[in-house]
Coordinates of C-alpha atoms in Angstrom, one line a residue:
X1 CA 30.7 -5.7 12.0
X2 CA 32.1 -7.7 14.5
X3 CA 33.6 -11.2 13.8
X4 CA 30.5 -11.9 16.1
X5 CA 28.0 -11.1 13.0
X6 CA 29.8 -13.7 11.3
X7 CA 27.7 -16.4 12.6
X8 CA 30.9 -18.6 12.9
X9 CA 30.6 -19.1 16.6
X10 CA 27.4 -19.9 17.9
X11 CA 25.2 -16.4 18.1
X12 CA 22.2 -15.6 20.5
X13 CA 19.0 -13.9 20.1
X14 CA 19.2 -10.0 21.4
X15 CA 18.8 -9.8 25.1
X16 CA 15.6 -7.8 24.3
X17 CA 13.9 -11.3 23.4
X18 CA 13.0 -12.3 26.8
X19 CA 10.8 -9.7 26.1
X20 CA 9.0 -11.0 23.3
X21 CA 9.4 -14.4 24.7
X22 CA 7.8 -13.7 27.7
X23 CA 5.2 -12.1 26.5
X24 CA 4.9 -14.7 23.7
X25 CA 4.0 -17.4 26.8
X26 CA 1.5 -15.2 28.3
X27 CA -0.4 -14.5 24.7
X28 CA -0.4 -18.7 24.3
X29 CA -1.7 -19.0 28.2
X30 CA -4.3 -16.4 28.1
X31 CA -5.6 -17.5 24.7
X32 CA -6.1 -20.9 26.0
X33 CA -7.8 -20.0 29.2
X34 CA -9.7 -16.6 28.6
X35 CA -13.0 -18.7 29.0
X36 CA -11.9 -19.8 32.6
X37 CA -10.9 -16.5 33.5
X38 CA -14.7 -15.4 32.8
X39 CA -16.4 -18.3 34.9
X40 CA -13.9 -18.0 38.0
X41 CA -15.1 -14.0 38.4
X42 CA -18.0 -15.1 40.4
X43 CA -15.8 -17.7 42.7
X44 CA -13.4 -15.3 43.3
X45 CA -15.7 -12.7 43.7
X46 CA -16.8 -14.9 47.2
X47 CA -13.3 -15.4 48.8
X48 CA -12.1 -14.4 52.0
X49 CA -9.6 -11.9 51.7
X50 CA -7.4 -14.1 53.5
X51 CA -7.6 -16.9 50.3
X52 CA -7.4 -13.9 48.3
X53 CA -3.9 -13.1 48.9
X54 CA -3.0 -16.4 48.6
X55 CA -4.2 -16.7 44.6
X56 CA -2.7 -13.2 44.3
X57 CA 0.3 -15.1 45.2
X58 CA -0.3 -17.9 43.4
X59 CA -0.4 -16.0 40.2
X60 CA 2.8 -14.4 40.9
X61 CA 4.5 -17.7 40.9
X62 CA 3.4 -18.7 37.7
X63 CA 4.3 -15.1 36.0
X64 CA 7.4 -15.7 37.7
X65 CA 7.8 -19.3 36.4
X66 CA 7.2 -17.9 33.0
X67 CA 9.5 -15.0 33.0
X68 CA 12.6 -18.0 33.8
X69 CA 11.2 -20.3 30.7
X70 CA 11.4 -16.9 28.5
X71 CA 15.1 -16.6 30.4
X72 CA 15.3 -20.2 29.5
X73 CA 14.7 -20.3 26.1
X74 CA 16.5 -16.9 25.5
X75 CA 19.8 -18.9 26.7
X76 CA 19.7 -21.7 24.9
X77 CA 18.6 -20.3 21.7
X78 CA 21.7 -20.1 19.7
X79 CA 22.3 -20.5 16.2
X80 CA 25.4 -19.9 13.3
X81 CA 26.5 -21.1 10.0
X82 CA 28.9 -23.6 9.3
X83 CA 30.0 -24.9 6.1
X84 CA 26.9 -23.4 3.8
X85 CA 24.3 -24.8 6.8
X86 CA 22.6 -22.9 9.5
X87 CA 22.7 -24.9 12.2
X88 CA 20.3 -24.3 15.2
X89 CA 20.6 -25.7 19.2
X90 CA 17.7 -25.0 21.0
X91 CA 15.5 -26.5 24.1
X92 CA 14.8 -26.5 27.8
X93 CA 14.4 -29.9 29.1
X94 CA 14.4 -31.6 25.6
X95 CA 17.7 -30.6 24.0
X96 CA 17.4 -30.7 19.9
X97 CA 19.9 -29.7 17.2
X98 CA 19.3 -28.4 13.6
X99 CA 21.1 -28.1 10.6
X100 CA 19.4 -27.0 7.3
X101 CA 21.2 -26.9 4.0
X102 CA 21.3 -23.5 2.1
X103 CA 20.3 -25.3 -0.7
X104 CA 17.0 -26.2 1.1
X105 CA 16.3 -22.4 2.5
X106 CA 13.3 -20.9 0.1
X107 CA 13.1 -17.8 2.6
X108 CA 14.3 -15.4 5.2
X109 CA 11.6 -13.0 6.0
X110 CA 12.0 -10.1 8.5
X111 CA 8.9 -9.4 10.3
X112 CA 7.9 -6.7 13.2
X113 CA 4.6 -6.9 15.3
X114 CA 4.0 -3.8 17.4
X115 CA 6.2 -5.1 20.6
X116 CA 8.9 -6.1 18.3
X117 CA 8.9 -2.0 16.8
X118 CA 8.9 -0.5 20.2
X119 CA 11.8 -2.2 21.5
X120 CA 13.4 -2.1 18.0
X121 CA 14.1 -5.9 17.0
X122 CA 13.1 -7.8 13.9
X123 CA 11.8 -11.4 13.6
X124 CA 13.6 -13.7 11.2
X125 CA 12.0 -16.4 10.1
X126 CA 13.7 -19.3 7.7
X127 CA 11.5 -21.0 5.8
X128 CA 12.4 -24.1 4.3
X129 CA 10.6 -26.3 0.4
X130 CA 8.1 -28.7 1.5
X131 CA 7.9 -27.3 5.6
X132 CA 5.1 -27.9 7.1
X133 CA 5.8 -24.9 9.4
X134 CA 8.6 -22.1 9.6
X135 CA 11.4 -23.9 10.2
X136 CA 12.6 -21.4 12.4
X137 CA 12.0 -18.2 14.0
X138 CA 14.7 -16.2 15.5
X139 CA 12.2 -13.8 17.6
X140 CA 14.5 -10.5 18.0
X141 CA 17.2 -9.6 16.7
X142 CA 18.3 -5.8 15.8
X143 CA 18.4 -5.2 12.3
X144 CA 22.2 -4.8 11.3
X145 CA 22.2 -8.5 12.7
X146 CA 19.0 -9.7 10.8
X147 CA 20.8 -7.9 7.6
X148 CA 24.2 -9.5 8.2
X149 CA 22.2 -13.1 9.0
X150 CA 20.5 -12.6 5.7
X151 CA 23.5 -11.3 3.4
X152 CA 25.5 -14.5 4.8
X153 CA 23.2 -16.7 2.9
X154 CA 22.3 -14.7 0.6
X155 CA 25.9 -14.5 -1.1
X156 CA 26.2 -18.3 -0.4
X157 CA 23.5 -18.6 -3.3
X158 CA 24.9 -15.8 -5.0
X159 CA 22.0 -13.8 -4.5
X160 CA 22.6 -11.5 -2.5
X161 CA 19.4 -8.8 -1.7
X162 CA 20.1 -5.6 0.8
X163 CA 17.1 -5.4 2.6
X164 CA 16.0 -1.7 3.6
X165 CA 15.5 1.6 2.1
X166 CA 16.0 1.5 -1.8
X167 CA 16.9 4.0 -4.2
X168 CA 15.6 1.9 -7.0
X169 CA 12.0 2.9 -8.2
X170 CA 9.5 0.0 -7.1
X171 CA 7.3 -1.7 -9.5
X172 CA 4.5 -1.2 -7.8
X173 CA 3.6 1.0 -4.9
X174 CA -0.2 1.0 -2.9
X175 CA -1.4 4.1 -1.2
X176 CA -4.4 4.4 1.7
X177 CA -6.6 5.3 -1.4
X178 CA -5.9 2.8 -3.7
X179 CA -6.5 0.3 -0.6
X180 CA -9.5 1.1 -0.2
X181 CA -10.8 0.3 -4.3
X182 CA -9.0 -2.8 -3.2
X183 CA -11.0 -3.9 -0.2
X184 CA -14.5 -3.3 -2.6
X185 CA -13.6 -5.8 -4.9
X186 CA -13.1 -8.4 -2.2
X187 CA -15.6 -10.8 -0.9
X188 CA -17.9 -9.5 1.7
X189 CA -19.8 -12.4 1.6
X190 CA -16.8 -14.1 3.2
X191 CA -16.2 -11.5 5.6
X192 CA -19.7 -11.2 6.5
X193 CA -19.4 -14.9 7.4
X194 CA -16.3 -14.6 9.6
X195 CA -17.7 -12.0 11.3
X196 CA -21.3 -14.4 12.2
X197 CA -18.6 -16.9 13.0
X198 CA -17.1 -14.5 15.3
X199 CA -20.6 -13.2 16.7
X200 CA -21.4 -17.2 17.4
X201 CA -18.5 -17.6 19.2
X202 CA -18.7 -14.1 21.4
X203 CA -22.3 -15.6 22.2
X204 CA -21.3 -19.0 23.5
X205 CA -18.7 -17.5 26.2
X206 CA -21.6 -15.0 27.0
X207 CA -24.3 -17.7 27.2
X208 CA -21.0 -19.6 29.7
X209 CA -20.8 -17.0 31.6
X210 CA -24.5 -16.0 32.2
X211 CA -24.7 -19.8 33.4
X212 CA -21.9 -19.3 35.9
X213 CA -24.0 -16.5 37.6
X214 CA -27.3 -18.9 36.9
X215 CA -29.0 -16.0 34.9
X216 CA -29.1 -18.6 31.5
X217 CA -33.0 -18.5 31.4
X218 CA -32.8 -14.1 31.4
X219 CA -30.4 -14.3 28.6
X220 CA -32.9 -16.9 26.6
X221 CA -35.9 -14.5 27.5
X222 CA -34.2 -11.7 26.1
X223 CA -33.1 -13.0 22.8
X224 CA -36.5 -14.7 22.3
X225 CA -38.2 -11.2 23.0
X226 CA -35.2 -9.6 20.3
X227 CA -35.3 -11.7 17.7
X228 CA -39.8 -12.1 17.7
X229 CA -39.5 -8.1 17.6
X230 CA -36.9 -7.6 14.9
X231 CA -38.6 -10.7 11.9
X232 CA -42.1 -8.7 12.9
X233 CA -41.2 -5.8 11.6
X234 CA -39.8 -5.6 7.8
X235 CA -38.2 -2.0 8.3
X236 CA -35.8 -3.2 11.2
X237 CA -35.0 -6.2 9.4
X238 CA -34.1 -4.6 5.8
X239 CA -31.8 -1.9 8.1
X240 CA -30.5 -4.8 9.9
X241 CA -29.2 -6.6 6.6
X242 CA -28.1 -3.2 5.5
X243 CA -25.7 -2.8 8.3
X244 CA -24.6 -5.9 8.4
X245 CA -23.6 -5.4 4.4
X246 CA -21.9 -2.4 5.5
X247 CA -19.8 -4.1 8.4
X248 CA -18.7 -6.7 5.9
X249 CA -17.6 -3.8 4.1
X250 CA -15.9 -2.2 6.8
X251 CA -14.6 -5.8 7.6
X252 CA -13.0 -6.5 4.4
X253 CA -11.7 -3.1 4.3
X254 CA -9.7 -3.1 7.7
X255 CA -8.2 -6.5 6.6
X256 CA -7.0 -5.4 3.8
X257 CA -5.4 -2.1 5.5
X258 CA -3.8 -4.2 8.4
X259 CA -2.3 -6.8 5.6
X260 CA -1.2 -4.6 3.0
X261 CA -0.6 -1.3 4.2
X262 CA 2.1 0.6 2.6
X263 CA 2.2 -2.4 -0.1
X264 CA 5.5 -1.8 -1.8
X265 CA 7.4 -4.3 -5.1
X266 CA 10.8 -3.9 -5.6
X267 CA 12.6 -6.0 -8.1
X268 CA 16.3 -6.4 -7.2
X269 CA 18.9 -9.0 -8.1
X270 CA 16.6 -11.9 -9.3
X271 CA 14.2 -11.6 -6.6
X272 CA 11.0 -9.9 -5.8
X273 CA 11.4 -7.7 -2.1
X274 CA 7.5 -6.8 -0.4
X275 CA 7.5 -4.9 2.3
X276 CA 3.7 -4.6 3.6
X277 CA 1.6 -4.6 7.1
X278 CA 0.3 -2.2 9.3
X279 CA 0.3 -3.5 13.2
X280 CA 3.2 -6.1 11.5
X281 CA 5.5 -4.9 9.0
X282 CA 6.8 -7.8 6.8
X283 CA 9.8 -8.0 4.6
X284 CA 9.6 -10.8 2.3
X285 CA 12.7 -11.9 -0.3
X286 CA 10.6 -14.1 -3.1
X287 CA 13.6 -15.7 -5.6
X288 CA 12.7 -16.5 -9.1
X289 CA 13.6 -19.5 -8.8
X290 CA 11.6 -20.7 -6.1
X291 CA 8.7 -19.4 -7.7
X292 CA 6.0 -22.5 -9.0
X293 CA 4.0 -20.6 -10.1
X294 CA 1.7 -17.8 -9.8
X295 CA -1.9 -17.2 -10.4
X296 CA -3.6 -13.6 -11.4
X297 CA -7.2 -13.2 -10.5
X298 CA -9.8 -10.9 -11.3
X299 CA -13.4 -10.2 -11.6
X300 CA -15.5 -7.8 -12.7
X301 CA -15.2 -4.9 -10.4
X302 CA -11.9 -5.2 -10.1
X303 CA -12.0 -5.0 -14.1
X304 CA -13.3 -1.9 -13.8
X305 CA -11.4 -0.7 -11.7
X306 CA -8.1 -2.1 -14.0
X307 CA -6.7 -3.8 -11.4
X308 CA -5.7 -7.5 -10.6
X309 CA -4.5 -9.7 -7.6
X310 CA -1.4 -12.1 -7.9
X311 CA -0.7 -14.6 -5.6
X312 CA 3.0 -16.4 -6.1
X313 CA 3.1 -20.2 -5.0
X314 CA 6.6 -21.5 -3.7
X315 CA 6.9 -25.3 -2.9
X316 CA 5.0 -25.9 0.1
X317 CA 3.8 -28.9 1.9
X318 CA 0.1 -29.3 1.3
X319 CA -0.9 -28.3 5.0
X320 CA 1.0 -25.0 4.8
X321 CA -0.4 -24.2 1.3
X322 CA -3.8 -23.7 2.7
X323 CA -3.0 -21.2 5.0
X324 CA -3.8 -17.8 3.5
X325 CA -1.0 -16.2 5.3
X326 CA 1.5 -18.4 4.0
X327 CA 0.5 -17.1 0.7
X328 CA 2.4 -14.1 -1.2
X329 CA -0.3 -12.2 -2.5
X330 CA 0.3 -8.6 -4.3
X331 CA -3.2 -6.6 -4.5
X332 CA -4.0 -3.8 -6.6
X333 CA -1.5 -4.6 -10.1
X334 CA -2.2 -2.7 -13.2
X335 CA -2.4 -4.1 -16.6
X336 CA 1.5 -3.4 -17.0
X337 CA 2.9 -4.0 -13.8
X338 CA 1.2 -7.5 -14.0
X339 CA 3.4 -7.9 -17.6
X340 CA 6.3 -6.9 -16.0
X341 CA 6.1 -9.5 -13.5
X342 CA 5.2 -12.4 -15.9
X343 CA 8.2 -11.4 -18.1
X344 CA 10.9 -11.5 -15.2
X345 CA 9.2 -14.7 -14.2
X346 CA 8.8 -16.2 -17.5
X347 CA 10.6 -14.5 -19.9
X348 CA 7.8 -14.4 -22.8
X349 CA 4.7 -14.9 -21.7
X350 CA 2.2 -13.5 -23.8
X351 CA -1.0 -15.5 -24.3
X352 CA -2.9 -13.4 -26.5
X353 CA -2.4 -14.7 -29.9
X354 CA -2.9 -17.9 -28.8
X355 CA -6.5 -19.9 -29.4
X356 CA -7.9 -21.2 -26.2
X357 CA -8.3 -24.4 -25.2
X358 CA -11.9 -25.1 -23.9
X359 CA -13.1 -28.0 -21.8
X360 CA -15.4 -30.6 -24.1
X361 CA -18.7 -30.3 -23.1
X362 CA -19.1 -33.6 -21.6
X363 CA -18.4 -30.9 -18.2
X364 CA -20.8 -29.2 -18.8
X365 CA -22.7 -32.0 -18.3
X366 CA -21.2 -34.0 -15.6
X367 CA -21.7 -30.4 -13.5
X368 CA -25.3 -30.1 -14.2
X369 CA -25.9 -33.5 -13.2
X370 CA -24.0 -32.9 -9.7
X371 CA -25.9 -29.6 -9.5
X372 CA -29.0 -31.4 -10.1
X373 CA -28.4 -33.8 -7.9
X374 CA -27.1 -31.4 -5.0
X375 CA -30.5 -28.9 -5.9
X376 CA -32.6 -31.9 -5.3
X377 CA -31.2 -32.9 -1.9
X378 CA -31.8 -29.2 -0.8
X379 CA -35.3 -29.1 -2.0
X380 CA -35.9 -32.7 -0.2
X381 CA -34.0 -31.4 2.8
X382 CA -36.1 -28.2 2.9
X383 CA -39.5 -29.8 2.7
X384 CA -38.9 -32.8 5.2
X385 CA -37.9 -29.2 8.0
X386 CA -40.8 -27.4 6.2
X387 CA -43.3 -29.5 5.1
X388 CA -44.8 -26.8 3.2
X389 CA -45.0 -27.1 -0.6
X390 CA -44.8 -23.3 -0.8
X391 CA -41.1 -23.6 -0.6
X392 CA -40.5 -25.0 -4.2
X393 CA -41.0 -21.6 -5.3
X394 CA -37.7 -20.9 -4.2
X395 CA -36.7 -23.3 -7.5
X396 CA -37.5 -20.2 -9.7
X397 CA -34.4 -18.6 -8.3
X398 CA -32.4 -21.4 -7.6
X399 CA -32.4 -23.1 -11.0
X400 CA -32.0 -20.3 -13.4
X401 CA -29.0 -19.2 -10.7
X402 CA -27.4 -23.1 -11.1
X403 CA -27.8 -22.5 -15.3
X404 CA -26.0 -19.5 -15.4
X405 CA -23.1 -20.4 -12.9
X406 CA -22.6 -23.6 -15.0
X407 CA -22.3 -21.3 -18.3
X408 CA -19.7 -19.1 -16.6
X409 CA -17.6 -22.1 -15.2
X410 CA -18.0 -23.9 -18.5
X411 CA -16.7 -20.7 -20.4
X412 CA -13.9 -19.7 -18.4
X413 CA -12.0 -22.9 -18.0
X414 CA -10.0 -23.2 -21.0
X415 CA -5.9 -23.6 -21.5
X416 CA -3.6 -22.2 -23.3
X417 CA 0.0 -23.2 -24.5
X418 CA 3.0 -22.4 -25.9
X419 CA 6.7 -24.0 -25.8
X420 CA 7.7 -23.2 -22.2
X421 CA 4.5 -21.9 -20.4
X422 CA 1.1 -23.8 -19.9
X423 CA -2.0 -21.3 -18.5
X424 CA -5.2 -22.5 -17.0
X425 CA -8.0 -20.8 -16.6
X426 CA -10.4 -21.3 -14.5
X427 CA -13.6 -19.5 -12.2
X428 CA -17.3 -18.5 -12.0
X429 CA -17.7 -14.8 -11.5
X430 CA -14.0 -14.6 -10.4
X431 CA -11.2 -15.4 -13.4
X432 CA -8.1 -17.2 -12.3
X433 CA -5.3 -17.3 -14.7
X434 CA -2.3 -19.9 -13.6
X435 CA 1.0 -19.8 -15.6
X436 CA 2.8 -23.2 -15.1
X437 CA 6.3 -23.4 -16.9
X438 CA 6.3 -27.0 -17.8
X439 CA 10.1 -27.5 -16.4
X440 CA 9.0 -26.9 -12.9
X441 CA 6.3 -30.2 -12.9
X442 CA 7.2 -33.0 -10.9
X443 CA 4.6 -35.5 -12.3
X444 CA 1.4 -35.4 -14.7
X445 CA -1.0 -38.2 -14.8
X446 CA -4.4 -38.4 -17.1
X447 CA -7.5 -39.5 -14.5
X448 CA -10.5 -40.9 -16.2
X449 CA -14.0 -42.0 -14.7
X450 CA -16.2 -44.7 -16.1
X451 CA -18.5 -41.8 -17.5
X452 CA -15.7 -40.4 -19.3
X453 CA -14.1 -43.2 -21.0
X454 CA -17.4 -43.8 -22.8
X455 CA -17.1 -40.5 -24.1
X456 CA -13.4 -40.1 -24.5
X457 CA -12.2 -37.7 -22.3
X458 CA -9.7 -37.3 -19.0
X459 CA -8.6 -34.9 -16.4
X460 CA -5.2 -34.1 -17.0
X461 CA -3.2 -33.1 -13.1
X462 CA 0.3 -31.4 -12.8
X463 CA 1.5 -32.1 -9.5
X464 CA 4.0 -29.3 -8.8
X465 CA 6.2 -28.8 -5.3
X466 CA 3.5 -25.8 -4.8
X467 CA 0.3 -28.2 -5.1
X468 CA -2.0 -29.6 -8.1
X469 CA -3.4 -27.7 -11.3
X470 CA -6.3 -29.9 -13.4
X471 CA -7.4 -29.1 -16.6
X472 CA -10.8 -31.0 -16.5
X473 CA -12.1 -33.3 -19.4
X474 CA -10.7 -32.7 -22.2
X475 CA -10.1 -35.0 -25.2
X476 CA -8.3 -37.9 -24.6
X477 CA -5.6 -37.2 -27.7
X478 CA -5.3 -33.7 -26.6
X479 CA -4.2 -34.8 -23.0
X480 CA -1.5 -37.2 -24.4
X481 CA 0.3 -34.6 -26.7
X482 CA 0.1 -32.5 -23.5
X483 CA 1.5 -35.3 -21.7
X484 CA 4.0 -36.5 -23.7
X485 CA 5.1 -33.0 -24.5
X486 CA 5.4 -32.5 -20.3
X487 CA 7.1 -35.3 -20.2
X488 CA 10.1 -34.7 -22.9
X489 CA 9.8 -30.8 -21.5
X490 CA 10.8 -32.0 -17.8
X491 CA 13.5 -34.3 -19.1
X492 CA 15.5 -32.2 -21.7
X493 CA 15.1 -29.0 -19.1
X494 CA 18.4 -28.4 -17.2
X495 CA 16.9 -25.7 -15.4
X496 CA 16.9 -26.4 -11.7
X497 CA 13.0 -26.0 -10.4
X498 CA 14.1 -24.8 -7.4

């Protein structure tokens, strides 16, 4: 490699980055204005030939201005490495300079969408702990330059990890058929709701389009006739429900394949290297010391198939932690792979012989009270809308379902702890086990309502850099023991939480 790849002087992206930046600008504008394009179709068709030429010239001028803007963004985006700091300067009219210490850098990830794959460049994103968004996204680097940048920062942290082809046997490799099994265990109701939301959005756009043509009454008439025909035919209604369920399952499969295609996990130099993605390929380096806690999730179908999902949580701001695309999740893990991951992160994380500590029965009482209030509200609201007493028959189904869900929630809420590690379990149909090393806790507090005070129970809340973990409704005496022990482990530990 030449000296330029040492990054001691300011370096630009690949010249191909102009294409990526230009297409990104076009995408943002189309995403914000595509509805207007449909609305303006009718007025555009009525324009004279002379005025049409002016429209085309205006569009061409806008495209050229965007291209010029993309070029300026490329030209002014420069970075270098200086004294264990990543230094970036960027901007067109408003110039900014950013300097990030290597100690704050949490992840350096590689990503390739379809366009980047076609022109053979990589996007390199640099994330820092606690940032509300990715601090830096370098849109176009050659593979060699991206590797060199990763190596420069990794060497400074003594955790060099080589990206790319590896002769090391992967910890986990998920094939196409395995992804099919994973998709069967997904929340299909969620996929169906997303699909329905998409349909509603499309309907609104179609309605706006018909309105621009003055055909709103025709659309409403057509929809009313179709709705009456659907609900008047039971067989057709059942077929539609079956079709929607099939669409939900296909949607789950497509989503899983696009996100986790060719999922491969390696363990290298105190870090996980994760490769996945179909249209957008991602490579994620997850360092052991950066992981705050992990959550292992399963459900009855996953258990039958012998698989679990592992979610790795790092130091992120609250806003970013809620975004699913920022969560690092490994799907389709077998029991032996789960054991390897826990042993790698926590050295010794065997909880099989440790007794479960369940929440106090007050927790169940509280759930019954809240659920009863919710059920009462639903009944009253439905009655005022329908004014039909027969709707109360629905409680014959809702009440047993409510009792069953509360029973599941209570039985699946417990905690275990050993000398160094806390495990908190929760869930209803799906089961989640969260593993938290005590020394990673940043703050711990006990919360108690007036009703809890009478029962001498508290909620124990652990604040970590990755968010909150709560043990609900345990006896105050047990909570005090955990509280004091956690403070002791935090104060006495010499390990860094980052």
